[in-house]
Short mmCIF file of C-alpha atoms in Angstrom, two decimals:
data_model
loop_
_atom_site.label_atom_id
_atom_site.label_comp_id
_atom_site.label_asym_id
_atom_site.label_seq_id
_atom_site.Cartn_x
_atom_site.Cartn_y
_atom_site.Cartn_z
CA UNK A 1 0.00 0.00 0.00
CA UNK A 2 1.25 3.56 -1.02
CA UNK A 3 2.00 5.63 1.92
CA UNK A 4 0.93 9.22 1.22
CA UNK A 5 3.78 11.44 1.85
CA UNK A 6 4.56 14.68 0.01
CA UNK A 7 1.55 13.95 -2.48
CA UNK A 8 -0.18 11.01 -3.74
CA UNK A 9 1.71 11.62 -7.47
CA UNK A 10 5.00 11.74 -5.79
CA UNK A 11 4.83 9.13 -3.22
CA UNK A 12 2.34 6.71 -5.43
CA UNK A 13 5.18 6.96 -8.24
CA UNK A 14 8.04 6.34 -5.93
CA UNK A 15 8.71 4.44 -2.69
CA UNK A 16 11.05 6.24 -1.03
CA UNK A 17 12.78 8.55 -3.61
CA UNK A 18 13.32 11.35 -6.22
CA UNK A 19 11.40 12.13 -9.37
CA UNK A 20 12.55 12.00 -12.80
CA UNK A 21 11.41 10.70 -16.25
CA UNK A 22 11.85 10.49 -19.97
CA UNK A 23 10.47 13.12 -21.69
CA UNK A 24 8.66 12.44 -25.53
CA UNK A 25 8.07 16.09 -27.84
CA UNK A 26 4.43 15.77 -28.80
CA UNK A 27 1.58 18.18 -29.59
CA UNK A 28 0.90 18.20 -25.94
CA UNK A 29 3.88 17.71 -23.67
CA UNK A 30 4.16 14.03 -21.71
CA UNK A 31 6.83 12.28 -19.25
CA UNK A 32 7.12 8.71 -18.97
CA UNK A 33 8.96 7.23 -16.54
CA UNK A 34 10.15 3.80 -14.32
CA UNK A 35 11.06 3.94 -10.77
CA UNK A 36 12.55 0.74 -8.97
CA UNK A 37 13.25 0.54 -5.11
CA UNK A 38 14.66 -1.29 -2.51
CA UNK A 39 13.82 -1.05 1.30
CA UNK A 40 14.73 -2.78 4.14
CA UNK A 41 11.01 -2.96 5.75
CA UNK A 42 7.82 -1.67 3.46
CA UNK A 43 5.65 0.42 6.26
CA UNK A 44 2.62 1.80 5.18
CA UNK A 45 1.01 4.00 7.70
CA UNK A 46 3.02 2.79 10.56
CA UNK A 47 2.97 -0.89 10.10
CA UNK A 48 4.93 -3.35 7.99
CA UNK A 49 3.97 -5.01 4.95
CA UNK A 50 6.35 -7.37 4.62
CA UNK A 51 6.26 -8.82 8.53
CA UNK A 52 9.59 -7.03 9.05
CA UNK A 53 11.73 -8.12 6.09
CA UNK A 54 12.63 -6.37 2.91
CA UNK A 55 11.20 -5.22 -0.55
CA UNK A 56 11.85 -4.57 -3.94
CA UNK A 57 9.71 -2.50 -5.71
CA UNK A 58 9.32 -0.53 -8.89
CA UNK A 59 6.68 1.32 -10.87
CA UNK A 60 5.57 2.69 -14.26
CA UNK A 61 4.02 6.13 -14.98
CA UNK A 62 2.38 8.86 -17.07
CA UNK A 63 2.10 12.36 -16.65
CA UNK A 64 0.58 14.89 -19.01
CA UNK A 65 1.33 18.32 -19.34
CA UNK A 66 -1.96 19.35 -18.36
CA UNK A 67 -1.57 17.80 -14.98
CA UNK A 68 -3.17 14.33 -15.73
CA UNK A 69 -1.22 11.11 -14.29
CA UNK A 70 -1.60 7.28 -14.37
CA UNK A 71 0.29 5.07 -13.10
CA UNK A 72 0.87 1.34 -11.60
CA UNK A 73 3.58 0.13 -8.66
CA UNK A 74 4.09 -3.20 -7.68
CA UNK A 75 5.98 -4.53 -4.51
CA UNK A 76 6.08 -7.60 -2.53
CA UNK A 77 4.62 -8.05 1.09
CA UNK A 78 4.10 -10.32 3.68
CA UNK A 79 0.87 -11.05 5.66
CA UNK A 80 1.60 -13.79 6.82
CA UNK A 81 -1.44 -15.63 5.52
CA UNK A 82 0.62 -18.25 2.85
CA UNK A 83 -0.65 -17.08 0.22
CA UNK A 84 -0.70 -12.80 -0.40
CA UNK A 85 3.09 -12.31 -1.83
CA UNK A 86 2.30 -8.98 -3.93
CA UNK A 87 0.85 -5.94 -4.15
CA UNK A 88 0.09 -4.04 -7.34
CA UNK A 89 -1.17 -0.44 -7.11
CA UNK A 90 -3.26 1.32 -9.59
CA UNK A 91 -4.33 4.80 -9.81
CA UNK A 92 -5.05 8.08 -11.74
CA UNK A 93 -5.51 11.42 -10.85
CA UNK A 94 -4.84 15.91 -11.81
CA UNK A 95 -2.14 17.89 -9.58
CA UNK A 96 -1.02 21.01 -10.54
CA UNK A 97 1.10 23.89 -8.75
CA UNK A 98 0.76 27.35 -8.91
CA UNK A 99 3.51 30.22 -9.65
CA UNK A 100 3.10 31.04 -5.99
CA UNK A 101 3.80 27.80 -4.28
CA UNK A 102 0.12 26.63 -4.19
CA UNK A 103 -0.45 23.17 -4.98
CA UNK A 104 -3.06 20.49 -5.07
CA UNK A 105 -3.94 16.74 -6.20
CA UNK A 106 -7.02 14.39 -6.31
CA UNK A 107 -7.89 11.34 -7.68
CA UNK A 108 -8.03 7.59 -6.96
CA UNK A 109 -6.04 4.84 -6.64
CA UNK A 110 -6.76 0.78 -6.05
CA UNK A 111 -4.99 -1.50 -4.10
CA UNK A 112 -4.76 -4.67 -5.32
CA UNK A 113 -3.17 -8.17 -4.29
CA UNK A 114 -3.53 -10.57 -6.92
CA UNK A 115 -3.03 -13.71 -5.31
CA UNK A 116 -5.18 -13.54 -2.00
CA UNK A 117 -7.46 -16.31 -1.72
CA UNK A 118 -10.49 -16.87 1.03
CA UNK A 119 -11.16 -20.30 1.67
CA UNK A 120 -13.43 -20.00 -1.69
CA UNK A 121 -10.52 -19.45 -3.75
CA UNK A 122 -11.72 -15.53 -4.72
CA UNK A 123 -9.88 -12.58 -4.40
CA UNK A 124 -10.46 -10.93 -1.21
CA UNK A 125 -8.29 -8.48 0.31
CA UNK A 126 -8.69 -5.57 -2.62
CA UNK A 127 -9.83 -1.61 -1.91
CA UNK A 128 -9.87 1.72 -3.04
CA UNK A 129 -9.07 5.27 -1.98
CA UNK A 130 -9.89 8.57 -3.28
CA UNK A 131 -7.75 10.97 -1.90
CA UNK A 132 -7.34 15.02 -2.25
CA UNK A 133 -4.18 16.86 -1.11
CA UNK A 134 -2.81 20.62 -0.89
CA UNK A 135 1.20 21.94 -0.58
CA UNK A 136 2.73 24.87 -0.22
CA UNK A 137 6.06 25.52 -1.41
CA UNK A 138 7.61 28.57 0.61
CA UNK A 139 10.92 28.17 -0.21
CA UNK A 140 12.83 27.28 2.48
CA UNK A 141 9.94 24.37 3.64
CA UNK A 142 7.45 22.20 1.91
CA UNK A 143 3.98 21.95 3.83
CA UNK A 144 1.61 19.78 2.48
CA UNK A 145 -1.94 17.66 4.11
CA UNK A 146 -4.43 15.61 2.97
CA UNK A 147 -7.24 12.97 3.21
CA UNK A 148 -7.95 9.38 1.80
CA UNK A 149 -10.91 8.25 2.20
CA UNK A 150 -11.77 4.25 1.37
CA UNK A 151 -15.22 3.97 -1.29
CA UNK A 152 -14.73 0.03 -1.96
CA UNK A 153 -13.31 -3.00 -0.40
CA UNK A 154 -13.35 -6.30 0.18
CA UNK A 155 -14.30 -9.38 2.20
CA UNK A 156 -11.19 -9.46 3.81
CA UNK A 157 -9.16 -6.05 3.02
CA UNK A 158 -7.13 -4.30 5.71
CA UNK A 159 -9.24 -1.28 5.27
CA UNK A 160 -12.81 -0.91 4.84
CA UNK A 161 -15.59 1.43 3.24
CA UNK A 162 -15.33 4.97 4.66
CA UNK A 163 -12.28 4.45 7.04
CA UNK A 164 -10.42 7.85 6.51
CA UNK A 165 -6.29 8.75 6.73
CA UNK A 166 -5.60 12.17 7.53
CA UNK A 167 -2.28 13.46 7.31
CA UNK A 168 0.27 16.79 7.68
CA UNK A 169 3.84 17.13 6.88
CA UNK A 170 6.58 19.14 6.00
CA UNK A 171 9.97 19.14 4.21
CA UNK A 172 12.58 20.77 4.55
CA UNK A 173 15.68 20.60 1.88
CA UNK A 174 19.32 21.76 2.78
CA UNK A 175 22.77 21.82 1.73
CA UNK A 176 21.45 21.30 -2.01
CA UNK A 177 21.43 17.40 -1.92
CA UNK A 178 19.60 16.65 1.70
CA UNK A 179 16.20 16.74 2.70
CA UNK A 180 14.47 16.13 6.26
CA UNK A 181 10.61 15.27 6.17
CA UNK A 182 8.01 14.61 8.98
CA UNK A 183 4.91 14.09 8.67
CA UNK A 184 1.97 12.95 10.77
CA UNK A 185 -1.40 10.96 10.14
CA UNK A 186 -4.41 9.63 11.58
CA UNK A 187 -6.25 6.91 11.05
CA UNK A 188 -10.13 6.90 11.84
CA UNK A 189 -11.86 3.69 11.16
CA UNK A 190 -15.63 3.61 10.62
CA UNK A 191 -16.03 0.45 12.65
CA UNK A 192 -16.45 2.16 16.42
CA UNK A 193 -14.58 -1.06 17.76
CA UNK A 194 -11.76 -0.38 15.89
CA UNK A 195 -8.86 1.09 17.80
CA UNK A 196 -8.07 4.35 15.58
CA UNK A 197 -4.09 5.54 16.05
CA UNK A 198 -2.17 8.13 15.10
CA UNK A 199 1.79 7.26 12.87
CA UNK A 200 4.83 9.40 13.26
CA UNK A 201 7.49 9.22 10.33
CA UNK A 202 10.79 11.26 9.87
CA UNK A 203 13.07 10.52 6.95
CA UNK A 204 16.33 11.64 5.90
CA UNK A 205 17.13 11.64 2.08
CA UNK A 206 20.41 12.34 -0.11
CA UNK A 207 20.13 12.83 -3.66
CA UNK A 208 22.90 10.69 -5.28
CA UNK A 209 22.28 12.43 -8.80
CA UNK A 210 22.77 9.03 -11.36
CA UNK A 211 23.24 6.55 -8.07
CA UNK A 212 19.81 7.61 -7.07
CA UNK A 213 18.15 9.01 -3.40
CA UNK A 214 19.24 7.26 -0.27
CA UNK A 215 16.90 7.52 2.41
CA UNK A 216 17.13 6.80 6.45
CA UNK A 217 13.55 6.58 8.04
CA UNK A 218 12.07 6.33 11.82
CA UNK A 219 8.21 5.03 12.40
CA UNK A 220 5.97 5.10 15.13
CA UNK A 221 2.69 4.58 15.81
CA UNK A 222 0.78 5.18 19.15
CA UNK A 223 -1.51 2.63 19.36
CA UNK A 224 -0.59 -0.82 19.10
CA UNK A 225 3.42 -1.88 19.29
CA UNK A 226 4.41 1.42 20.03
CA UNK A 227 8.29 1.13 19.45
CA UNK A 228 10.25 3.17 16.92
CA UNK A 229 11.34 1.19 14.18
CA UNK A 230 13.82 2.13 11.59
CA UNK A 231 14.33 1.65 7.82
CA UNK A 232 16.46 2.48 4.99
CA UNK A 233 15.77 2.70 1.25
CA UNK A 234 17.02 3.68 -2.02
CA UNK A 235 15.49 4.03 -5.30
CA UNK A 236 16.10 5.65 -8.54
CA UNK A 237 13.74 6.70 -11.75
CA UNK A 238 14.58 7.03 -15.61
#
């Protein structure tokens, strides 16, 4: 599952890293790029995917000039259940910034995991997010928030219709090739017997230039194992 980070185009084209692309001269201007990853642990909103272990991961998108972008990312996880091994993440959505740092992004992406099986042999562990997000670019620091919201599921996905993610960061680049980012989000389940919690993540990235974007990252969530855990990543897009 895509973590949302600085926005859902960034973060649901990349796992951990910098943006980048091959650009094709057309009547209307496009970018298509790859990304590929490797982490040590996939989190997504505080908690592993992959039971603790590490991930590969890589991606394919589209972005038009006008601010359109589609896209797909696959990794592998871990639930523990012998039979979910992958993920593969769909989506599409319209971002655009403004000359004075103003920025936003919407759309919709689905999370889906080919080879779960309930005991009927049918896929089962599937949803789907919209999700909406502003920025702010003042210069010296990034702000950005936003909200995804789940509109479909399944029999036996992790998140359910209308449980909502709320979340508020901010980034802040120096000495031209480091950035630090924190961000915090919420997650309110619609199920009132569901213990809603609150994640805490603070990375550290280096931009490598042709070697790619290096990343150090803490995680903590309040709820449920409530230790810090740490991860590192790197990833690179052409």
């Amino acid at each position: 599952m895509k973590k949302f980070a600085y926005s859902a185009v960034a973060t649901a084209i990349l796992a951990v890293g910098s943006t980048g692309g091959v650009v094709f001269t057309s009547s209307a201007a496009a970018e298509v790029s790859v990304n590929i990853g490797v982490v040590s642990n996939y989190y997504f909103r505080g908690f592993s995917e992959t039971d603790d272990g590490a991930a590969i991961q890589g991606g394919v998108d589209y972005e038009h000039a006008s601010g359109f972008y589609a896209g797909t990312w696959a990794s592998n996880v871990d639930f523990e259940d012998e039979s979910t091994s992958y993920e593969l993440d769909l989506y599409a959505g319209y971002a655009d910034e403004f000359d004075n740092g103003f920025g936003y992004d919407v759309g919709y992406i689905y999370y889906a995991y080919p080879d779960a099986r309930d005991e009927d042999g049918s896929l089962s562990a599937d949803f789907g997010e919209v999700y909406g997000e502003v920025s702010f670019d003042t210069g010296p620091v990034g702000l950005y928030g936003g909200l995804a919201w789940v509109v479909n599921d399944s029999d036996d996905s992790v998140l359910e219709d209308d449980d909502r993610y709320y979340y508020a960061g901010l980034e802040v680049p120096f000495a031209e090739v480091y950035a630090m980012d924190f961000l915090v989000g919420r997650t309110d389940f619609d199920d009132s017997d569901a213990d809603n919690y609150t994640h805490y993540t603070a990375s550290l990235t280096r931009d490598a230039a042709e070697f790619g974007e290096f990343s150090f990252n803490l995680e903590y969530e309040d709820e449920f194992d409530k230790d810090v855990k740490a991860w590192v990543g790197w990833s690179t897009s052409f």
